[in-house]
mmCIF file of N, CA, C and O in Angstrom:
data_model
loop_
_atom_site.group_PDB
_atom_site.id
_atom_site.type_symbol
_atom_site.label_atom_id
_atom_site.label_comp_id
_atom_site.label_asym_id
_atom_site.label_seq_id
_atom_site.Cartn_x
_atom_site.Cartn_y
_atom_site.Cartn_z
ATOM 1 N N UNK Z 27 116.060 36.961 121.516
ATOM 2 C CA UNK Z 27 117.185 36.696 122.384
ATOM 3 C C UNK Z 27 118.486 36.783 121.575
ATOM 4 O O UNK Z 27 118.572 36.270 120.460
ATOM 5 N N UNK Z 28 119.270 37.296 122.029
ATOM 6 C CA UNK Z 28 120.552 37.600 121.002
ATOM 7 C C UNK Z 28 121.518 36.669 121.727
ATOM 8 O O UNK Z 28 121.653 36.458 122.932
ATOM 9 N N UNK Z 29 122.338 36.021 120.356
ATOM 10 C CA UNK Z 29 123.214 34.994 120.841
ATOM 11 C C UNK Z 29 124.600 35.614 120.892
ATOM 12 O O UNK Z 29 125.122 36.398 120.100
ATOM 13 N N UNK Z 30 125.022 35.132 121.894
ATOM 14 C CA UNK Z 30 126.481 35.758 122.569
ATOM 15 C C UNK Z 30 127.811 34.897 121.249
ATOM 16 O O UNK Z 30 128.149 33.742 120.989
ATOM 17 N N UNK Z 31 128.073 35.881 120.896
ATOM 18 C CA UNK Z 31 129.673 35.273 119.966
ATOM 19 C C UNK Z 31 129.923 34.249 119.608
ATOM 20 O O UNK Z 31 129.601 33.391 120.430
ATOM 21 N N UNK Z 32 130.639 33.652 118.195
ATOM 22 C CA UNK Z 32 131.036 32.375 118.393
ATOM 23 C C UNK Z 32 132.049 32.520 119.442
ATOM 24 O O UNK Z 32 131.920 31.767 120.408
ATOM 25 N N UNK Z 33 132.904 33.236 119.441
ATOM 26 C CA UNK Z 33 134.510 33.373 119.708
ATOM 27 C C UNK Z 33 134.258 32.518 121.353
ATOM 28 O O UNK Z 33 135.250 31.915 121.763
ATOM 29 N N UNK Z 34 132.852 32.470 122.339
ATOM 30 C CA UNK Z 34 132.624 33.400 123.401
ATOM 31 C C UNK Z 34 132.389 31.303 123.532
ATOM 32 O O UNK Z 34 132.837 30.730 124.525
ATOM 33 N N UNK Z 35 131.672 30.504 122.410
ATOM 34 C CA UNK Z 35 130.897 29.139 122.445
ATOM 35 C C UNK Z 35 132.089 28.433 122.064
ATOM 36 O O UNK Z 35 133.301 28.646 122.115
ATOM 37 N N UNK Z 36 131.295 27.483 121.648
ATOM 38 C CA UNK Z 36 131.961 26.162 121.520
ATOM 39 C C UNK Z 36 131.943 25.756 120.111
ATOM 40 O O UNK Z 36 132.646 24.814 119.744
ATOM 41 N N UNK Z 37 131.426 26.197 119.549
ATOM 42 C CA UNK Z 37 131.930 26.604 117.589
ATOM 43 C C UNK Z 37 132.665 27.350 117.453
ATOM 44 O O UNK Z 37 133.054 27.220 116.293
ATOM 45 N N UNK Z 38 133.422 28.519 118.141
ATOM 46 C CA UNK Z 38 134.251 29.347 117.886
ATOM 47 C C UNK Z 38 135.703 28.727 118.124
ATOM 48 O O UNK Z 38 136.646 28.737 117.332
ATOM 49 N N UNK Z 39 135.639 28.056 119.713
ATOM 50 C CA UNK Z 39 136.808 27.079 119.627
ATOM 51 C C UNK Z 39 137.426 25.908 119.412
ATOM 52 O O UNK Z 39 136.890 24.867 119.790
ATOM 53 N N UNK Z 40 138.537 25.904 118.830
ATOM 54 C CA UNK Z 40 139.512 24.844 118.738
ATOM 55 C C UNK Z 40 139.462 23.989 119.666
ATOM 56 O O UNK Z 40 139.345 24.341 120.840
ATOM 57 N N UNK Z 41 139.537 22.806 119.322
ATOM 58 C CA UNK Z 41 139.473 21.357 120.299
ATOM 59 C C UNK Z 41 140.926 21.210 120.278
ATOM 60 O O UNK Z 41 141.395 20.243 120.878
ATOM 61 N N UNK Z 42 141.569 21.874 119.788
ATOM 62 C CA UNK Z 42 142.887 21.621 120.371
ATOM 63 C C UNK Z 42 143.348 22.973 120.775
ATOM 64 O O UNK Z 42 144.467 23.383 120.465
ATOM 65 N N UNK Z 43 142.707 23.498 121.294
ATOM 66 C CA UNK Z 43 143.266 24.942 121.854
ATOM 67 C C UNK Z 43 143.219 26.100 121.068
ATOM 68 O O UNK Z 43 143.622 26.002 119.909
ATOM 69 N N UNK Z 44 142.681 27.501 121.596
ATOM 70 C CA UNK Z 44 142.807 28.851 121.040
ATOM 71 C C UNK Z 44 141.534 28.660 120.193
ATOM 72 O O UNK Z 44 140.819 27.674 120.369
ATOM 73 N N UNK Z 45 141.280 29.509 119.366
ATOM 74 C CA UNK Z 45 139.754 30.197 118.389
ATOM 75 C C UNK Z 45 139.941 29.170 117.430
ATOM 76 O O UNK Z 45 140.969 28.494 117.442
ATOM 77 N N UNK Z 46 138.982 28.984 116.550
ATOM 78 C CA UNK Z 46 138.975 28.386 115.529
ATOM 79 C C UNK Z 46 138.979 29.387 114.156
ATOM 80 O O UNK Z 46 139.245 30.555 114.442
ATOM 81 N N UNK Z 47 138.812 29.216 113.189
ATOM 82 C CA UNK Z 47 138.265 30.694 111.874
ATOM 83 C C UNK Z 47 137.269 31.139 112.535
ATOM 84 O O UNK Z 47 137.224 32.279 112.998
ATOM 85 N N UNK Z 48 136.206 30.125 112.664
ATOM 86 C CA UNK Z 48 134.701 31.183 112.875
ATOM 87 C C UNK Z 48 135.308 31.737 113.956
ATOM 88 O O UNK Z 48 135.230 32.918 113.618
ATOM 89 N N UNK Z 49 135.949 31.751 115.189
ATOM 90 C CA UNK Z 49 135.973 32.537 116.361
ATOM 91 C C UNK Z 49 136.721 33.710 116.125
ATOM 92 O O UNK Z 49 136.638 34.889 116.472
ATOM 93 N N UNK Z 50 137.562 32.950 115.351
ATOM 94 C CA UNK Z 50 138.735 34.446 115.197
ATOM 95 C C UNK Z 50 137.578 35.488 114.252
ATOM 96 O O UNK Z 50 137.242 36.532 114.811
ATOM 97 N N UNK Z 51 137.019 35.211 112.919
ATOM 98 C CA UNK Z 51 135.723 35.885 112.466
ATOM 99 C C UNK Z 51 134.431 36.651 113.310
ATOM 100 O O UNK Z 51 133.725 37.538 112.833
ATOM 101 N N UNK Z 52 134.343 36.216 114.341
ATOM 102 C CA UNK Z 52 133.695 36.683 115.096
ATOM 103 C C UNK Z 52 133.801 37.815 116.186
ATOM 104 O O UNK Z 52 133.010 38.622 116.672
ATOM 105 N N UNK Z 53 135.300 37.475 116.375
ATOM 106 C CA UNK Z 53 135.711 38.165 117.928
ATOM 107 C C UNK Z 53 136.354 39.597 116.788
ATOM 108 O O UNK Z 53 136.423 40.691 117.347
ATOM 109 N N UNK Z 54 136.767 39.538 115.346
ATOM 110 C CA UNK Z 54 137.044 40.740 114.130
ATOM 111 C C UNK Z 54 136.305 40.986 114.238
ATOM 112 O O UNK Z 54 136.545 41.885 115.044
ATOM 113 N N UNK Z 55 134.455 41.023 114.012
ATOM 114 C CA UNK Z 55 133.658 41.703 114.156
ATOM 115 C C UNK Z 55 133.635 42.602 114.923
ATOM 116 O O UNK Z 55 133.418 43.751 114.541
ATOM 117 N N UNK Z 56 133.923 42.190 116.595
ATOM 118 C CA UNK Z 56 133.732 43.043 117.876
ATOM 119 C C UNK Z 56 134.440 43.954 117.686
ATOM 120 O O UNK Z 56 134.102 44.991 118.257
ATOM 121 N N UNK Z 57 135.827 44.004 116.747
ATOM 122 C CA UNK Z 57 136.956 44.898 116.989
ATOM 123 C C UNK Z 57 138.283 44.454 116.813
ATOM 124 O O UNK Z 57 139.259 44.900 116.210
ATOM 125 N N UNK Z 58 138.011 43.242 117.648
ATOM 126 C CA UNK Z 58 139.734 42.603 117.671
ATOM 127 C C UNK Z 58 140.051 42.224 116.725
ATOM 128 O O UNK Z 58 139.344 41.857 115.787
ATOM 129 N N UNK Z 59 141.504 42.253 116.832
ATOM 130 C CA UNK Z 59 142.450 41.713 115.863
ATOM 131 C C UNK Z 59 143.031 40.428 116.426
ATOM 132 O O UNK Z 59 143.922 40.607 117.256
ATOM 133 N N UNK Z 60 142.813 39.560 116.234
ATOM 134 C CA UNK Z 60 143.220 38.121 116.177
ATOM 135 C C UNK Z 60 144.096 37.695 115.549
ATOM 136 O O UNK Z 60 144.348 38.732 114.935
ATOM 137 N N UNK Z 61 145.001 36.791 115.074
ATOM 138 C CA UNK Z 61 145.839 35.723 114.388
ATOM 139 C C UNK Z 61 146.168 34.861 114.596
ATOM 140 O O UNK Z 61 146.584 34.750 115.749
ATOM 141 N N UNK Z 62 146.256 33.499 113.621
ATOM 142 C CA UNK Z 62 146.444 32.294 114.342
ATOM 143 C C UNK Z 62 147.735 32.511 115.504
ATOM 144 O O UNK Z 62 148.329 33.416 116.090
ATOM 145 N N UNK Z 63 147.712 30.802 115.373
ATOM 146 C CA UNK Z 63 149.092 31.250 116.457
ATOM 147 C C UNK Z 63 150.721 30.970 115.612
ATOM 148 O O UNK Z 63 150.865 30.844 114.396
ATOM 149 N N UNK Z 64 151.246 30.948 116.116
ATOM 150 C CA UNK Z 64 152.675 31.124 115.506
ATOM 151 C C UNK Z 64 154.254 30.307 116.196
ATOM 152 O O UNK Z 64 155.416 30.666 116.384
ATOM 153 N N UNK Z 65 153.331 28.874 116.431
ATOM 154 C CA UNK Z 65 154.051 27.643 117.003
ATOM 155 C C UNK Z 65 155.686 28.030 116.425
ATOM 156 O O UNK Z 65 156.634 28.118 117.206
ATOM 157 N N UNK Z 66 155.819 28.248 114.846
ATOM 158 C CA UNK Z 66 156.839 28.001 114.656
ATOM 159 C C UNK Z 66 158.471 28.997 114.976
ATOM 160 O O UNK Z 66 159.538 28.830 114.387
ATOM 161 N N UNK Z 67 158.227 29.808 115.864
ATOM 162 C CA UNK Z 67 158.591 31.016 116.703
ATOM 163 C C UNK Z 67 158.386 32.410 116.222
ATOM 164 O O UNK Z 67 157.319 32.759 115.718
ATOM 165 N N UNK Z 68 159.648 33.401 116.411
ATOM 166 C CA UNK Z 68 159.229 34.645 116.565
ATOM 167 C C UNK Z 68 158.912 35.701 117.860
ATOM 168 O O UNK Z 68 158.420 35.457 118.962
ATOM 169 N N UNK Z 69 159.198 36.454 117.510
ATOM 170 C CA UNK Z 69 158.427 37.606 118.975
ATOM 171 C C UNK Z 69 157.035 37.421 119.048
ATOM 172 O O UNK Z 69 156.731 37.862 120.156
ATOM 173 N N UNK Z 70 155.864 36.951 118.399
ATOM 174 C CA UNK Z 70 154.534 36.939 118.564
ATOM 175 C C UNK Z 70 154.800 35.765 119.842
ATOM 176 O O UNK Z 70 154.506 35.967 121.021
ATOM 177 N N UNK Z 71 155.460 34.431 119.265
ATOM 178 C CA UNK Z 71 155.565 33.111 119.905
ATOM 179 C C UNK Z 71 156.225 33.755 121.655
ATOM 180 O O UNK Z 71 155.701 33.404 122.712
ATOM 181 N N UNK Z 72 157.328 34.633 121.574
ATOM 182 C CA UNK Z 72 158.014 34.555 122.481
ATOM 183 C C UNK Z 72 156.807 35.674 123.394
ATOM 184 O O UNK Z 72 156.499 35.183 124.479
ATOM 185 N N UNK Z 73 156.511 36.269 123.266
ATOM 186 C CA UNK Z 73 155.477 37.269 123.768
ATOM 187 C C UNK Z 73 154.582 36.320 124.385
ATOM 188 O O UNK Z 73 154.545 36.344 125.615
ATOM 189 N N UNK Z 74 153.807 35.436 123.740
ATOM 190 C CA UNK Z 74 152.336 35.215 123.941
ATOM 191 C C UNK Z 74 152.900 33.746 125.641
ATOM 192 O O UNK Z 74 152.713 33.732 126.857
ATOM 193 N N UNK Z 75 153.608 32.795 124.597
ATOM 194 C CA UNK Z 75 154.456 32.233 125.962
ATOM 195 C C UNK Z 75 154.676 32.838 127.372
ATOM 196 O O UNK Z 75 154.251 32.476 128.469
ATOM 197 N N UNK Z 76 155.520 33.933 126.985
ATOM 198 C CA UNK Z 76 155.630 34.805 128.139
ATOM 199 C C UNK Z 76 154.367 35.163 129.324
ATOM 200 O O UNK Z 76 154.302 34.947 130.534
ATOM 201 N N UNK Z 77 153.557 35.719 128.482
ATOM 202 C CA UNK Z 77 151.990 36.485 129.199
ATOM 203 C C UNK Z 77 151.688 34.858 129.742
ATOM 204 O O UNK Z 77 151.698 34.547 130.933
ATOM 205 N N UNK Z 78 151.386 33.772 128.458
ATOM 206 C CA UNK Z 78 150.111 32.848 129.147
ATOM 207 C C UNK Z 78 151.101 32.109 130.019
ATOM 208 O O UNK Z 78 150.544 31.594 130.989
ATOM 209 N N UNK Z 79 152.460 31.897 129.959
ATOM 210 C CA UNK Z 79 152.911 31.066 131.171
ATOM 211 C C UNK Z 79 152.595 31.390 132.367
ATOM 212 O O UNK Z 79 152.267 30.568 133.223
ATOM 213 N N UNK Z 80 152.654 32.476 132.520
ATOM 214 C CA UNK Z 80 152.583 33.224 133.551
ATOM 215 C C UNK Z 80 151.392 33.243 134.688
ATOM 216 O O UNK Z 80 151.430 33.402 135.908
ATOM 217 N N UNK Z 81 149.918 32.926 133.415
ATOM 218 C CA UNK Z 81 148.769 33.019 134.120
ATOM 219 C C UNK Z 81 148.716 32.646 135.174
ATOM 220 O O UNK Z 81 149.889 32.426 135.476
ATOM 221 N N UNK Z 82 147.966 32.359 136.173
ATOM 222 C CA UNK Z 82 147.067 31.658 137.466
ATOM 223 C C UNK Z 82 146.628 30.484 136.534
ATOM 224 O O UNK Z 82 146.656 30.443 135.304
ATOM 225 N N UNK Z 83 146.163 29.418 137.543
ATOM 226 C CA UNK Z 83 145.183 28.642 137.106
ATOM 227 C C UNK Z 83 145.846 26.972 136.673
ATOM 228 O O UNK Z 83 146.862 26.861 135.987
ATOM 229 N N UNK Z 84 145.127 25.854 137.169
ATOM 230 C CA UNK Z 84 145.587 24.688 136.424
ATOM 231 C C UNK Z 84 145.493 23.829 135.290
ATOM 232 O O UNK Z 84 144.372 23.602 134.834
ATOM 233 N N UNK Z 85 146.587 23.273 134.722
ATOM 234 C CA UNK Z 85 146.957 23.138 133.921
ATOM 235 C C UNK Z 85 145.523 22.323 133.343
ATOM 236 O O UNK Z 85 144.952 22.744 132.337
ATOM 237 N N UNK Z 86 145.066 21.229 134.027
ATOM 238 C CA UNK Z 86 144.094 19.992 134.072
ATOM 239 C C UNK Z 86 142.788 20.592 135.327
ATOM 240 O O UNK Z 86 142.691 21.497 136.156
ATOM 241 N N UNK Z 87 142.173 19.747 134.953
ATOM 242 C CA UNK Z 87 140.629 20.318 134.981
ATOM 243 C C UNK Z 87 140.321 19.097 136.320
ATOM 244 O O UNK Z 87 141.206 18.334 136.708
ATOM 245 N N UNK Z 88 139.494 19.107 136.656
ATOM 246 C CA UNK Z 88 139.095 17.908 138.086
ATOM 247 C C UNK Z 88 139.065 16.728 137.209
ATOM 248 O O UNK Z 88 139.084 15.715 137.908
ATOM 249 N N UNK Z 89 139.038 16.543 136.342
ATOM 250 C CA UNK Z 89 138.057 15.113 135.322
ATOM 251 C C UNK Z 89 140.117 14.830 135.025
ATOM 252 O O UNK Z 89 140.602 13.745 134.704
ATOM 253 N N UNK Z 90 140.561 15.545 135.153
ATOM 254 C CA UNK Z 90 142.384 15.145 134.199
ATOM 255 C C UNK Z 90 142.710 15.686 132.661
ATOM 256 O O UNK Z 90 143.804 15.576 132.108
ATOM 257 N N UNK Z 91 141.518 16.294 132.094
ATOM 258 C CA UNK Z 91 141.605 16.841 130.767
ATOM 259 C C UNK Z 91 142.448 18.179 131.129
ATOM 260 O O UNK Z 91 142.522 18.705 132.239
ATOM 261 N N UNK Z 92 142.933 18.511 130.180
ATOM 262 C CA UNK Z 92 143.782 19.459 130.136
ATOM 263 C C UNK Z 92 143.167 21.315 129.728
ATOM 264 O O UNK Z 92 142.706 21.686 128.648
ATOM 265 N N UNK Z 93 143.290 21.820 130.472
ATOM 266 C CA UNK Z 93 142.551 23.464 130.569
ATOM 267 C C UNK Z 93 142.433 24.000 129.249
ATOM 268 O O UNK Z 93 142.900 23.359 128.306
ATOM 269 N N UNK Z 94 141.816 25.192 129.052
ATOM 270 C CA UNK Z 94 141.993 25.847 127.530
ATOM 271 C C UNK Z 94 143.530 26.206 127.686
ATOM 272 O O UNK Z 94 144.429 26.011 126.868
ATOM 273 N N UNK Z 95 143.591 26.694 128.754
ATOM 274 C CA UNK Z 95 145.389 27.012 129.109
ATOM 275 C C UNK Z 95 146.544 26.275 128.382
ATOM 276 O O UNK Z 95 147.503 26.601 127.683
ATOM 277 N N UNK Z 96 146.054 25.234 128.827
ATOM 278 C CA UNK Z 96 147.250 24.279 128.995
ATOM 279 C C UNK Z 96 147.354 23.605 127.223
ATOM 280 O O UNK Z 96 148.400 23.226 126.696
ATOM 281 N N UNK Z 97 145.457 23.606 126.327
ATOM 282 C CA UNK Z 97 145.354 23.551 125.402
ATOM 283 C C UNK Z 97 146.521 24.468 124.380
ATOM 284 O O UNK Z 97 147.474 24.137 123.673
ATOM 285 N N UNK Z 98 145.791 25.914 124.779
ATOM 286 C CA UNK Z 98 146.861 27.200 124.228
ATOM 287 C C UNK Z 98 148.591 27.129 124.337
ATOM 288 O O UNK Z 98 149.342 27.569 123.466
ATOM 289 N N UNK Z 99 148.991 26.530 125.503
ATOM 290 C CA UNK Z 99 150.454 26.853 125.177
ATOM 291 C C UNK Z 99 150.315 25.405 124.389
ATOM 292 O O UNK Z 99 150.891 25.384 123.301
ATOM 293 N N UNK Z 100 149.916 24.695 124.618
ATOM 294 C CA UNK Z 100 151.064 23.305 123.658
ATOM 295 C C UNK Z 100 150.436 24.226 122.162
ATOM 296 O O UNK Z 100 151.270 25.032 121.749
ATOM 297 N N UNK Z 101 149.591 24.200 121.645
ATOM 298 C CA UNK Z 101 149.386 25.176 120.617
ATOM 299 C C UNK Z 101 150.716 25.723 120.028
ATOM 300 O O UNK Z 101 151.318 25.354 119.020
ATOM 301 N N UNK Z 102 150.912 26.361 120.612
ATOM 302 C CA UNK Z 102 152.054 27.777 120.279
ATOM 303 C C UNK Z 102 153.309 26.678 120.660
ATOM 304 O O UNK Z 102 154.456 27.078 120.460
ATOM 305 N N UNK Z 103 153.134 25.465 121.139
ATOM 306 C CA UNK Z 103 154.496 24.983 121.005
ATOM 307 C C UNK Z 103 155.517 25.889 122.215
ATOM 308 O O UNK Z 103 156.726 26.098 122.116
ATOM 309 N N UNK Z 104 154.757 26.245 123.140
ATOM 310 C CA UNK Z 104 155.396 26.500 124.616
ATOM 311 C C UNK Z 104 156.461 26.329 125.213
ATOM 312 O O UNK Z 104 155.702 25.626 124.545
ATOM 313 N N UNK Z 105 157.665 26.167 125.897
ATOM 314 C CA UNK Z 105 158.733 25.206 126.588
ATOM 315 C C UNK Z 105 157.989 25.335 128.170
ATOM 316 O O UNK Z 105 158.470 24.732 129.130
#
């Protein structure tokens, strides 16, 4: 049985939002190019803000925990 990605589980991600090393290591394997994130600004920061604000979807989960979403922008330090 072949196991699906870290990037894809729950060793790959950050408990506080986005990939962890092993995920970002993993999802390089497939191809991608990954990098942490880049809270402290920049065009990567202003880009990635841009796209994920934008998404669909809520912020908090039925339970009140907060989405991978909502994980990812405070990450990157969002407005």
């Amino acid at each position: 049985m072949a196991k699906t990605p870290a990037w894809q589980r729950k060793e790959g991600k950050s408990p506080t939002g986005g990939l962890n090393a092993k995920g970002r290591a993993s999802a390089k394997r497939e191809g991608m190019n990954l990098r942490p994130p880049q809270p402290e600004g920049g065009s990567r920061k202003d880009s990635f803000c841009a796209r994920m604000g934008g998404m669909p979807g809520p912020m908090k989960d039925e339970n009140g925990k907060p989405t991978r979403k909502a994980l990812a922008l405070r990450k990157w330090k969002c407005p």
